[in-house]
PDB file of C-alpha atoms in Angstrom:
ATOM      1  CA  MET A   1      -2.689  21.081  18.585  1.00 47.00           C
ATOM      2  CA  LYS A   2      -1.236  17.989  16.934  1.00 48.00           C
ATOM      3  CA  TYR A   3      -3.553  15.596  15.134  1.00 51.00           C
ATOM      4  CA  ILE A   4      -1.525  12.401  15.347  1.00 61.00           C
ATOM      5  CA  THR A   5      -0.858  11.836  19.061  1.00 60.00           C
ATOM      6  CA  TYR A   6      -3.060   8.746  19.296  1.00 60.00           C
ATOM      7  CA  ILE A   7      -1.318   7.088  16.338  1.00 66.00           C
ATOM      8  CA  ALA A   8       1.966   7.585  18.193  1.00 65.00           C
ATOM      9  CA  LEU A   9       0.495   5.475  20.988  1.00 60.00           C
ATOM     10  CA  PHE A  10      -0.104   2.685  18.486  1.00 63.00           C
ATOM     11  CA  PHE A  11       3.521   2.831  17.419  1.00 66.00           C
ATOM     12  CA  SER A  12       4.593   2.675  21.044  1.00 61.00           C
ATOM     13  CA  VAL A  13       3.297  -0.897  21.124  1.00 55.00           C
ATOM     14  CA  VAL A  14       4.203  -2.069  17.632  1.00 58.00           C
ATOM     15  CA  LEU A  15       7.734  -0.775  17.171  1.00 52.00           C
ATOM     16  CA  SER A  16      10.632  -2.577  18.777  1.00 41.00           C
ATOM     17  CA  ALA A  17      13.775  -1.155  20.333  1.00 36.00           C
ATOM     18  CA  GLN A  18      15.893  -3.741  18.602  1.00 42.00           C
ATOM     19  CA  GLU A  19      17.119  -3.377  15.053  1.00 44.00           C
ATOM     20  CA  ASP A  20      16.486  -6.347  12.793  1.00 45.00           C
ATOM     21  CA  PRO A  21      19.431  -7.458  10.654  1.00 43.00           C
ATOM     22  CA  VAL A  22      19.212  -6.269   7.070  1.00 42.00           C
ATOM     23  CA  LYS A  23      18.707  -9.074   4.614  1.00 46.00           C
ATOM     24  CA  GLN A  24      21.160  -8.852   1.763  1.00 44.00           C
ATOM     25  CA  ASP A  25      20.262  -9.821  -1.767  1.00 46.00           C
ATOM     26  CA  SER A  26      21.624 -13.215  -2.624  1.00 46.00           C
ATOM     27  CA  THR A  27      21.684 -15.582  -5.534  1.00 49.00           C
ATOM     28  CA  VAL A  28      20.453 -19.168  -5.510  1.00 53.00           C
ATOM     29  CA  VAL A  29      22.895 -21.845  -6.629  1.00 55.00           C
ATOM     30  CA  HIS A  30      21.577 -24.957  -8.337  1.00 53.00           C
ATOM     31  CA  TYR A  31      23.614 -27.871  -9.632  1.00 53.00           C
ATOM     32  CA  MET A  32      23.264 -29.552 -13.031  1.00 50.00           C
ATOM     33  CA  TYR A  33      24.697 -33.032 -13.406  1.00 49.00           C
ATOM     34  CA  ILE A  34      26.268 -33.726 -16.804  1.00 47.00           C
ATOM     35  CA  GLU A  35      28.072 -37.010 -17.356  1.00 48.00           C
ATOM     36  CA  GLY A  36      28.656 -37.439 -13.651  1.00 52.00           C
ATOM     37  CA  ASP A  37      29.996 -33.926 -13.042  1.00 55.00           C
ATOM     38  CA  SER A  38      28.092 -31.346 -11.024  1.00 55.00           C
ATOM     39  CA  ILE A  39      28.069 -27.865 -12.532  1.00 55.00           C
ATOM     40  CA  PRO A  40      26.905 -24.958 -10.387  1.00 59.00           C
ATOM     41  CA  VAL A  41      24.317 -22.740 -12.035  1.00 53.00           C
ATOM     42  CA  THR A  42      23.508 -19.418 -10.423  1.00 54.00           C
ATOM     43  CA  SER A  43      20.051 -17.969 -10.864  1.00 51.00           C
ATOM     44  CA  VAL A  44      18.763 -14.609  -9.736  1.00 48.00           C
ATOM     45  CA  GLU A  45      15.131 -14.033  -8.848  1.00 51.00           C
ATOM     46  CA  LEU A  46      13.860 -10.834 -10.427  1.00 52.00           C
ATOM     47  CA  ASN A  47      11.048  -8.786  -8.977  1.00 56.00           C
ATOM     48  CA  GLU A  48       8.033  -8.114 -11.130  1.00 60.00           C
ATOM     49  CA  VAL A  49       8.268  -4.714 -12.781  1.00 66.00           C
ATOM     50  CA  LEU A  50       5.042  -2.849 -13.461  1.00 71.00           C
ATOM     51  CA  VAL A  51       4.721  -0.823 -16.621  1.00 81.00           C
ATOM     52  CA  LEU A  52       3.259   2.345 -15.202  1.00 87.00           C
ATOM     53  CA  PRO A  53       0.873   4.457 -17.278  1.00 83.00           C
ATOM     54  CA  ASN A  54       1.716   8.025 -18.170  1.00 85.00           C
ATOM     55  CA  LEU A  55       0.344  10.533 -15.724  1.00 85.00           C
ATOM     56  CA  LYS A  56      -2.532  12.582 -17.080  1.00 86.00           C
ATOM     57  CA  PHE A  57      -4.387  15.271 -15.188  1.00 89.00           C
ATOM     58  CA  GLU A  58      -7.679  16.943 -15.985  1.00 90.00           C
ATOM     59  CA  ASP A  59      -6.372  20.351 -15.046  1.00 93.00           C
ATOM     60  CA  ARG A  60      -3.666  22.192 -13.150  1.00 94.00           C
ATOM     61  CA  ALA A  61      -5.536  21.826  -9.841  1.00 95.00           C
ATOM     62  CA  ALA A  62      -5.580  18.021 -10.182  1.00 93.00           C
ATOM     63  CA  ARG A  63      -1.847  18.024 -10.882  1.00 95.00           C
ATOM     64  CA  ILE A  64      -1.161  20.121  -7.780  1.00 96.00           C
ATOM     65  CA  ARG A  65      -3.306  17.790  -5.642  1.00 96.00           C
ATOM     66  CA  TYR A  66      -1.274  14.822  -6.901  1.00 96.00           C
ATOM     67  CA  ILE A  67       2.021  16.551  -6.109  1.00 96.00           C
ATOM     68  CA  ILE A  68       0.859  17.354  -2.574  1.00 97.00           C
ATOM     69  CA  LEU A  69      -0.399  13.778  -2.089  1.00 97.00           C
ATOM     70  CA  ARG A  70       2.953  12.453  -3.333  1.00 97.00           C
ATOM     71  CA  ARG A  71       4.908  14.567  -0.848  1.00 97.00           C
ATOM     72  CA  LYS A  72       2.754  13.382   2.054  1.00 96.00           C
ATOM     73  CA  THR A  73       2.803   9.728   0.960  1.00 97.00           C
ATOM     74  CA  LEU A  74       6.585   9.644   0.615  1.00 96.00           C
ATOM     75  CA  LYS A  75       6.849  11.145   4.094  1.00 94.00           C
ATOM     76  CA  VAL A  76       4.636   8.674   5.971  1.00 93.00           C
ATOM     77  CA  TYR A  77       5.261   5.412   4.071  1.00 95.00           C
ATOM     78  CA  PRO A  78       8.466   4.609   6.021  1.00 92.00           C
ATOM     79  CA  TYR A  79       6.451   4.668   9.265  1.00 87.00           C
ATOM     80  CA  ALA A  80       3.948   2.154   7.891  1.00 88.00           C
ATOM     81  CA  LYS A  81       6.763  -0.055   6.579  1.00 91.00           C
ATOM     82  CA  LEU A  82       8.493   0.055   9.950  1.00 84.00           C
ATOM     83  CA  ALA A  83       5.230  -0.784  11.700  1.00 79.00           C
ATOM     84  CA  ALA A  84       4.821  -3.937   9.606  1.00 83.00           C
ATOM     85  CA  GLU A  85       8.395  -5.041  10.282  1.00 84.00           C
ATOM     86  CA  ARG A  86       8.204  -4.418  14.005  1.00 77.00           C
ATOM     87  CA  LEU A  87       4.746  -5.960  14.331  1.00 74.00           C
ATOM     88  CA  GLU A  88       6.093  -9.216  12.929  1.00 78.00           C
ATOM     89  CA  ALA A  89       9.128  -9.103  15.215  1.00 76.00           C
ATOM     90  CA  LEU A  90       6.975  -8.245  18.234  1.00 72.00           C
ATOM     91  CA  GLN A  91       4.556 -11.090  17.559  1.00 72.00           C
ATOM     92  CA  GLU A  92       7.420 -13.567  17.228  1.00 78.00           C
ATOM     93  CA  ARG A  93       8.867 -12.412  20.541  1.00 76.00           C
ATOM     94  CA  LEU A  94       5.499 -12.539  22.335  1.00 72.00           C
ATOM     95  CA  ASP A  95       4.905 -16.060  21.025  1.00 78.00           C
ATOM     96  CA  GLU A  96       8.110 -17.120  22.761  1.00 82.00           C
ATOM     97  CA  LEU A  97       6.855 -15.857  26.124  1.00 79.00           C
ATOM     98  CA  GLU A  98       4.510 -18.173  27.994  1.00 79.00           C
ATOM     99  CA  ARG A  99       3.341 -16.097  30.939  1.00 83.00           C
ATOM    100  CA  LYS A 100       0.924 -13.225  30.394  1.00 79.00           C
ATOM    101  CA  ARG A 101       2.864 -11.163  32.946  1.00 81.00           C
ATOM    102  CA  ASP A 102       6.059 -11.490  30.902  1.00 80.00           C
ATOM    103  CA  LYS A 103       4.257 -10.481  27.727  1.00 74.00           C
ATOM    104  CA  LYS A 104       2.791  -7.415  29.421  1.00 74.00           C
ATOM    105  CA  ARG A 105       6.178  -6.440  30.835  1.00 78.00           C
ATOM    106  CA  TYR A 106       7.885  -6.825  27.456  1.00 74.00           C
ATOM    107  CA  ALA A 107       5.232  -4.687  25.726  1.00 68.00           C
ATOM    108  CA  LYS A 108       5.642  -2.030  28.417  1.00 68.00           C
ATOM    109  CA  ILE A 109       9.402  -1.828  27.863  1.00 67.00           C
ATOM    110  CA  ILE A 110       8.817  -1.290  24.154  1.00 61.00           C
ATOM    111  CA  GLN A 111       6.142   1.306  24.836  1.00 60.00           C
ATOM    112  CA  ASN A 112       8.418   3.393  27.071  1.00 61.00           C
ATOM    113  CA  TYR A 113      11.254   3.287  24.549  1.00 57.00           C
ATOM    114  CA  ILE A 114       9.119   4.325  21.600  1.00 54.00           C
ATOM    115  CA  GLU A 115       7.323   7.070  23.478  1.00 55.00           C
ATOM    116  CA  GLU A 116      10.740   8.625  24.091  1.00 59.00           C
ATOM    117  CA  GLU A 117      12.215   8.038  20.637  1.00 55.00           C
ATOM    118  CA  PHE A 118       9.332   8.176  18.156  1.00 56.00           C
ATOM    119  CA  SER A 119       6.334  10.024  19.584  1.00 60.00           C
ATOM    120  CA  ALA A 120       7.804  13.492  19.055  1.00 63.00           C
ATOM    121  CA  GLU A 121       8.410  12.700  15.385  1.00 66.00           C
ATOM    122  CA  LEU A 122       4.937  11.261  14.789  1.00 70.00           C
ATOM    123  CA  LYS A 123       3.245  14.212  16.461  1.00 74.00           C
ATOM    124  CA  LYS A 124       4.666  16.446  13.735  1.00 79.00           C
ATOM    125  CA  LEU A 125       2.352  14.835  11.168  1.00 82.00           C
ATOM    126  CA  THR A 126      -0.614  16.837   9.909  1.00 86.00           C
ATOM    127  CA  LYS A 127      -4.202  15.604   9.790  1.00 85.00           C
ATOM    128  CA  THR A 128      -4.008  14.544   6.146  1.00 91.00           C
ATOM    129  CA  GLU A 129      -0.666  12.826   6.727  1.00 90.00           C
ATOM    130  CA  GLY A 130      -2.298  10.956   9.601  1.00 85.00           C
ATOM    131  CA  GLN A 131      -5.121   9.852   7.308  1.00 89.00           C
ATOM    132  CA  ILE A 132      -2.631   8.522   4.770  1.00 93.00           C
ATOM    133  CA  LEU A 133      -0.621   6.767   7.479  1.00 89.00           C
ATOM    134  CA  VAL A 134      -3.713   4.936   8.751  1.00 88.00           C
ATOM    135  CA  LYS A 135      -4.383   3.656   5.224  1.00 94.00           C
ATOM    136  CA  LEU A 136      -0.771   2.589   4.678  1.00 94.00           C
ATOM    137  CA  ILE A 137      -0.652   0.757   8.000  1.00 89.00           C
ATOM    138  CA  HIS A 138      -3.558  -1.327   6.708  1.00 93.00           C
ATOM    139  CA  ARG A 139      -1.757  -1.822   3.370  1.00 96.00           C
ATOM    140  CA  GLN A 140       1.401  -3.097   5.035  1.00 93.00           C
ATOM    141  CA  THR A 141      -0.073  -5.118   7.921  1.00 90.00           C
ATOM    142  CA  GLY A 142      -3.443  -6.227   6.561  1.00 92.00           C
ATOM    143  CA  LYS A 143      -5.105  -4.893   9.693  1.00 89.00           C
ATOM    144  CA  THR A 144      -6.603  -1.529  10.534  1.00 88.00           C
ATOM    145  CA  THR A 145      -4.948   0.638  13.162  1.00 81.00           C
ATOM    146  CA  PHE A 146      -8.092   0.182  15.290  1.00 79.00           C
ATOM    147  CA  ASP A 147      -7.800  -3.616  15.198  1.00 82.00           C
ATOM    148  CA  LEU A 148      -4.074  -3.505  15.970  1.00 78.00           C
ATOM    149  CA  ILE A 149      -4.610  -1.289  19.006  1.00 71.00           C
ATOM    150  CA  LYS A 150      -7.457  -3.553  20.111  1.00 75.00           C
ATOM    151  CA  GLU A 151      -5.260  -6.652  19.836  1.00 73.00           C
ATOM    152  CA  LEU A 152      -2.155  -5.165  21.401  1.00 65.00           C
ATOM    153  CA  ARG A 153      -3.720  -2.956  24.071  1.00 64.00           C
ATOM    154  CA  SER A 154      -7.452  -3.305  24.687  1.00 59.00           C
ATOM    155  CA  GLY A 155     -10.848  -2.814  23.075  1.00 57.00           C
ATOM    156  CA  TRP A 156     -11.547   0.183  25.305  1.00 53.00           C
ATOM    157  CA  ARG A 157      -8.347   1.964  24.273  1.00 59.00           C
ATOM    158  CA  ALA A 158      -9.114   1.272  20.614  1.00 57.00           C
ATOM    159  CA  PHE A 159     -12.610   2.744  21.018  1.00 58.00           C
ATOM    160  CA  TRP A 160     -11.268   5.796  22.841  1.00 53.00           C
ATOM    161  CA  PHE A 161      -8.494   6.447  20.305  1.00 61.00           C
ATOM    162  CA  ASN A 162     -10.911   6.076  17.407  1.00 59.00           C
ATOM    163  CA  SER A 163     -13.443   8.410  19.022  1.00 59.00           C
ATOM    164  CA  THR A 164     -10.733  11.013  19.570  1.00 57.00           C
ATOM    165  CA  ALA A 165      -9.460  10.592  16.003  1.00 61.00           C
ATOM    166  CA  SER A 166     -12.941  11.098  14.572  1.00 62.00           C
ATOM    167  CA  LEU A 167     -12.933  14.621  15.982  1.00 51.00           C
ATOM    168  CA  PHE A 168     -10.164  15.370  13.493  1.00 58.00           C
ATOM    169  CA  ASP A 169     -11.842  13.505  10.626  1.00 66.00           C
ATOM    170  CA  ILE A 170      -9.528  10.498  10.952  1.00 75.00           C
ATOM    171  CA  SER A 171     -10.902   6.970  11.276  1.00 78.00           C
ATOM    172  CA  LEU A 172      -8.544   4.358  12.698  1.00 78.00           C
ATOM    173  CA  LYS A 173     -10.800   1.757  11.038  1.00 85.00           C
ATOM    174  CA  LYS A 174      -9.988   3.084   7.563  1.00 90.00           C
ATOM    175  CA  GLU A 175      -8.775   0.469   5.075  1.00 96.00           C
ATOM    176  CA  PHE A 176      -6.621   0.877   1.996  1.00 97.00           C
ATOM    177  CA  ASN A 177      -8.842   0.192  -1.014  1.00 97.00           C
ATOM    178  CA  PRO A 178      -7.401   1.446  -4.329  1.00 97.00           C
ATOM    179  CA  ILE A 179     -10.018  -0.271  -6.502  1.00 97.00           C
ATOM    180  CA  ASP A 180     -12.869   1.668  -4.874  1.00 97.00           C
ATOM    181  CA  GLU A 181     -11.156   4.846  -3.660  1.00 97.00           C
ATOM    182  CA  GLU A 182      -9.472   7.103  -6.222  1.00 96.00           C
ATOM    183  CA  GLU A 183      -7.154   8.678  -3.655  1.00 96.00           C
ATOM    184  CA  ASP A 184      -5.966   5.221  -2.604  1.00 97.00           C
ATOM    185  CA  TYR A 185      -5.246   4.404  -6.256  1.00 97.00           C
ATOM    186  CA  LEU A 186      -3.178   7.579  -6.551  1.00 97.00           C
ATOM    187  CA  ILE A 187      -1.292   6.618  -3.385  1.00 97.00           C
ATOM    188  CA  GLU A 188      -0.575   3.192  -4.879  1.00 97.00           C
ATOM    189  CA  ASP A 189       0.584   4.850  -8.107  1.00 96.00           C
ATOM    190  CA  ILE A 190       2.907   7.104  -6.108  1.00 97.00           C
ATOM    191  CA  LEU A 191       4.339   4.122  -4.228  1.00 97.00           C
ATOM    192  CA  GLN A 192       4.973   2.072  -7.350  1.00 96.00           C
ATOM    193  CA  ARG A 193       6.794   4.964  -9.028  1.00 95.00           C
ATOM    194  CA  ALA A 194       8.837   5.578  -5.880  1.00 96.00           C
ATOM    195  CA  PHE A 195       9.772   1.883  -5.685  1.00 95.00           C
ATOM    196  CA  GLN A 196      10.943   1.845  -9.282  1.00 94.00           C
ATOM    197  CA  ASN A 197      13.094   4.957  -9.010  1.00 93.00           C
ATOM    198  CA  GLU A 198      14.357   3.785  -5.583  1.00 94.00           C
ATOM    199  CA  GLN A 199      13.002   6.734  -3.629  1.00 95.00           C
ATOM    200  CA  LEU A 200      11.424   4.187  -1.281  1.00 95.00           C
ATOM    201  CA  LYS A 201      12.463   0.679  -0.344  1.00 94.00           C
ATOM    202  CA  ARG A 202       9.857  -1.774  -1.592  1.00 94.00           C
ATOM    203  CA  GLN A 203       7.807  -3.757   0.881  1.00 93.00           C
ATOM    204  CA  GLU A 204       5.046  -5.946  -0.495  1.00 93.00           C
ATOM    205  CA  PRO A 205       1.520  -5.226   0.779  1.00 95.00           C
ATOM    206  CA  ALA A 206      -0.143  -7.662   3.156  1.00 94.00           C
ATOM    207  CA  PHE A 207      -2.799  -8.458   0.533  1.00 95.00           C
ATOM    208  CA  ASP A 208      -2.965  -8.642  -3.260  1.00 96.00           C
ATOM    209  CA  ILE A 209      -3.470  -5.381  -5.144  1.00 96.00           C
ATOM    210  CA  ASP A 210      -4.300  -5.544  -8.860  1.00 95.00           C
ATOM    211  CA  PHE A 211      -2.657  -2.306  -9.926  1.00 95.00           C
ATOM    212  CA  TYR A 212      -3.669  -2.617 -13.583  1.00 93.00           C
ATOM    213  CA  ALA A 213      -7.316  -3.143 -12.678  1.00 95.00           C
ATOM    214  CA  CYS A 214      -7.161   0.014 -10.557  1.00 95.00           C
ATOM    215  CA  ALA A 215      -5.410   1.940 -13.330  1.00 93.00           C
ATOM    216  CA  ASN A 216      -7.951   0.832 -15.931  1.00 93.00           C
ATOM    217  CA  LYS A 217     -10.796   1.989 -13.715  1.00 93.00           C
ATOM    218  CA  TRP A 218      -9.446   5.349 -12.583  1.00 92.00           C
ATOM    219  CA  SER A 219      -7.596   6.333 -15.760  1.00 83.00           C
ATOM    220  CA  LYS A 220     -10.745   6.302 -17.856  1.00 73.00           C
ATOM    221  CA  PRO A 221     -11.962   9.769 -18.872  1.00 66.00           C
ATOM    222  CA  LYS A 222     -14.756  10.950 -16.626  1.00 63.00           C
ATOM    223  CA  THR A 223     -18.099  11.406 -18.369  1.00 60.00           C
ATOM    224  CA  PRO A 224     -19.245  14.996 -17.967  1.00 57.00           C
ATOM    225  CA  SER A 225     -22.499  15.334 -16.080  1.00 54.00           C
ATOM    226  CA  LYS A 226     -25.499  16.400 -18.130  1.00 57.00           C
ATOM    227  CA  THR A 227     -27.299  19.528 -17.087  1.00 53.00           C
ATOM    228  CA  LYS A 228     -31.060  19.661 -17.224  1.00 52.00           C
ATOM    229  CA  ASN A 229     -32.785  22.519 -19.012  1.00 51.00           C
TER     230      ASN A 229
END
């Protein structure tokens, strides 16, 4: 039995059949005026580069857990990134349509396409990969999977999907919160390292994440618990 069927239904609404054009990197040309002559000056905007801390693990088991989490995160991140891109494109298209009937028809066309092209791939995800995907969808869109289904389909469908997901220990209402959840911090660490070594294409999160604050909190040595005599 596959754990991720209901998330595939979410993608059937969000993803679009059309490919967006790829934005190429470009430089910005400014002009300086010196003694009446205009001189073009080219500037290049550089992305902020995080100085990532060295990885330290308490033991071999912790290292193995990180490696497994990294493999799963790298696998599902592209789906979350695609969801954010298509959600924006879908919303722009729906805003152009005036009649509710046209909006419903357009969403149905997208749903049929994605169910044929993407559902089989998403159903291959495991339970833990589904949990990570739900978190990353929130990271990239700023909304939980539950809220997105509710907005794009209906409140009843969102309730039903979430109830079904809970049977497999997956909450569609789960948010990405690296400052309060250690696993989310590790996911963010994995993403930042993958962005820097170009394993993944960077997409900024939908909300601010203070990576250094998270690192300072979770990198501190854990105080061993005291045992009572």
